Amino acid sequence: MKSRREFLMQAGALAGVALVGAPAPARAQQKMVLKAADVHALGYPTVEAIVRMGKKLESATNGRLSIQMFPAMQLGGEKEMIEQAQVGALQIARISVGPMGPIVDELNVFNLPFIFRDEAHMRKVIDGPIGAELLDKISSNPASRLIALGWMDSGTRSLYTKTPVRGPADLKGMKIRMMGNPVFVDTINAMGGSGVMMSFSELYSALQTGVVDGAENNPPSLLTQNHYQVTKFYTLTGHLIIPEIFVFSRRTWETLSKEDQALIKKLSREAQLEQRGLWDTMVEDSVQKLKAAGVEFIPVDKKPFYDATKPVREKYGAKHLALIKRMEETR
Ligand code: BDP
């Protein structure tokens, strides 16, 4: 595992080769390799969608602009990826909305438990005016230092544990890994467990050695990260439906011509819609493989979890009631 400093140094070195030194105005016309990163491996829907976007970008610009993908946490966890994009060492970071909440507060609305009725509702919201406004909020917030390009699908997150959870009482005393954002720790604590914030990259060994008793995620992540090998019970709590997001370094963005910016935005929207088809296939396939590998899918009454997490929706949602109302009204 590389240290944070090594990641930044590596990313910095890579940034050095991306732009051939030239005065700023001339740069826009120069050949440029945009670096993209994802925690998932090649072939995962989020990675594939950006790779395809890169191919389109390359052909639309006759090879002047292209995307080089660094998958599988090669550039670190999502927090590191965000930081690298902010300083211009990375151009495209594909991350969960989870770690973006601490950067742009409105995004935490998407991070609330049971805030979307179902995945179809989430898709309607991200595809429509609310999705567009939130992307603008990120891009126009000087502190974010990011340009938000688009959303992607990440399905529904449920609980996976070493011993079965059939109701809130079973969660008592269980340490559950959550993404780096206090809203998630509050959520799992309210559901009856004990939340531990931890990077995705540390999770497999934490599960294996018993540092945590479980985690929560969608079926494709449970499968591809091999967590199912050490946690055999998947309780269908469906407590979070969090979209993914992909963002661009504002520092690099400002060196691009208006035309290139518009092209990247157009291809981003296409990537958002294209990823969805890949995602649906991946979920079906993952569920089958997990079941075949002996993972027990446990249906559970969501009501007690929904009721228990009401204070979390109130605590983080209070500042954004108008937005939540508009989300509810989205059909
Ligand atoms: C996965 C997301 C990924 C997150 C990960 C996590 O695709 O972006 O990093 O969950 O739990 O579903 O950290």
mmCIF file of N, CA and C in Angstrom, residues 8 34 52-53 55 62 67 100 111 129 148 156 162 266 282 285 315:
data_model
loop_
_atom_site.group_PDB
_atom_site.id
_atom_site.type_symbol
_atom_site.label_atom_id
_atom_site.label_comp_id
_atom_site.label_asym_id
_atom_site.label_seq_id
_atom_site.Cartn_x
_atom_site.Cartn_y
_atom_site.Cartn_z
ATOM 1 N N LEU A 8 0.674 11.275 -3.988
ATOM 2 C CA LEU A 8 0.680 12.638 -4.502
ATOM 3 C C LEU A 8 1.901 12.863 -5.382
ATOM 4 N N LEU A 34 -5.670 13.387 -20.663
ATOM 5 C CA LEU A 34 -6.397 13.646 -19.425
ATOM 6 C C LEU A 34 -6.347 12.381 -18.570
ATOM 7 N N ARG A 52 -14.854 4.532 -22.517
ATOM 8 C CA ARG A 52 -15.567 4.758 -23.784
ATOM 9 C C ARG A 52 -15.654 6.247 -24.116
ATOM 10 N N MET A 53 -15.841 7.045 -23.075
ATOM 11 C CA MET A 53 -15.884 8.494 -23.276
ATOM 12 C C MET A 53 -14.539 8.967 -23.839
ATOM 13 N N LYS A 55 -12.476 7.262 -25.697
ATOM 14 C CA LYS A 55 -12.353 6.888 -27.125
ATOM 15 C C LYS A 55 -13.099 7.875 -28.005
ATOM 16 N N ASN A 62 -9.420 14.136 -33.222
ATOM 17 C CA ASN A 62 -8.323 13.541 -34.007
ATOM 18 C C ASN A 62 -7.101 13.257 -33.142
ATOM 19 N N ILE A 67 -8.048 10.214 -22.968
ATOM 20 C CA ILE A 67 -8.167 9.928 -21.530
ATOM 21 C C ILE A 67 -7.340 8.695 -21.210
ATOM 22 N N MET A 100 -18.139 13.363 -1.320
ATOM 23 C CA MET A 100 -18.302 14.731 -1.825
ATOM 24 C C MET A 100 -19.172 15.576 -0.886
ATOM 25 N N ASN A 111 -27.016 11.571 0.240
ATOM 26 C CA ASN A 111 -26.361 10.604 1.132
ATOM 27 C C ASN A 111 -27.232 10.199 2.312
ATOM 28 N N PRO A 129 -33.797 18.392 -13.629
ATOM 29 C CA PRO A 129 -33.287 19.709 -13.222
ATOM 30 C C PRO A 129 -32.513 19.692 -11.899
ATOM 31 N N ALA A 148 -18.148 19.713 -12.073
ATOM 32 C CA ALA A 148 -18.883 18.447 -12.017
ATOM 33 C C ALA A 148 -19.399 18.100 -13.401
ATOM 34 N N THR A 156 -28.245 0.136 -5.155
ATOM 35 C CA THR A 156 -28.715 0.235 -3.778
ATOM 36 C C THR A 156 -27.719 -0.440 -2.849
ATOM 37 N N LYS A 162 -20.568 -10.886 8.772
ATOM 38 C CA LYS A 162 -20.013 -12.239 8.968
ATOM 39 C C LYS A 162 -21.026 -13.170 9.598
ATOM 40 N N LYS A 266 -20.739 17.355 -23.287
ATOM 41 C CA LYS A 266 -21.671 16.555 -24.096
ATOM 42 C C LYS A 266 -21.354 15.058 -23.930
ATOM 43 N N MET A 282 -24.520 -5.619 -14.954
ATOM 44 C CA MET A 282 -23.548 -5.986 -13.917
ATOM 45 C C MET A 282 -24.244 -6.419 -12.627
ATOM 46 N N ASP A 285 -25.749 -9.936 -13.074
ATOM 47 C CA ASP A 285 -24.663 -10.902 -13.121
ATOM 48 C C ASP A 285 -24.041 -11.121 -11.731
ATOM 49 N N LYS A 315 -31.581 15.642 10.973
ATOM 50 C CA LYS A 315 -30.353 16.372 11.324
ATOM 51 C C LYS A 315 -29.663 16.962 10.079
#
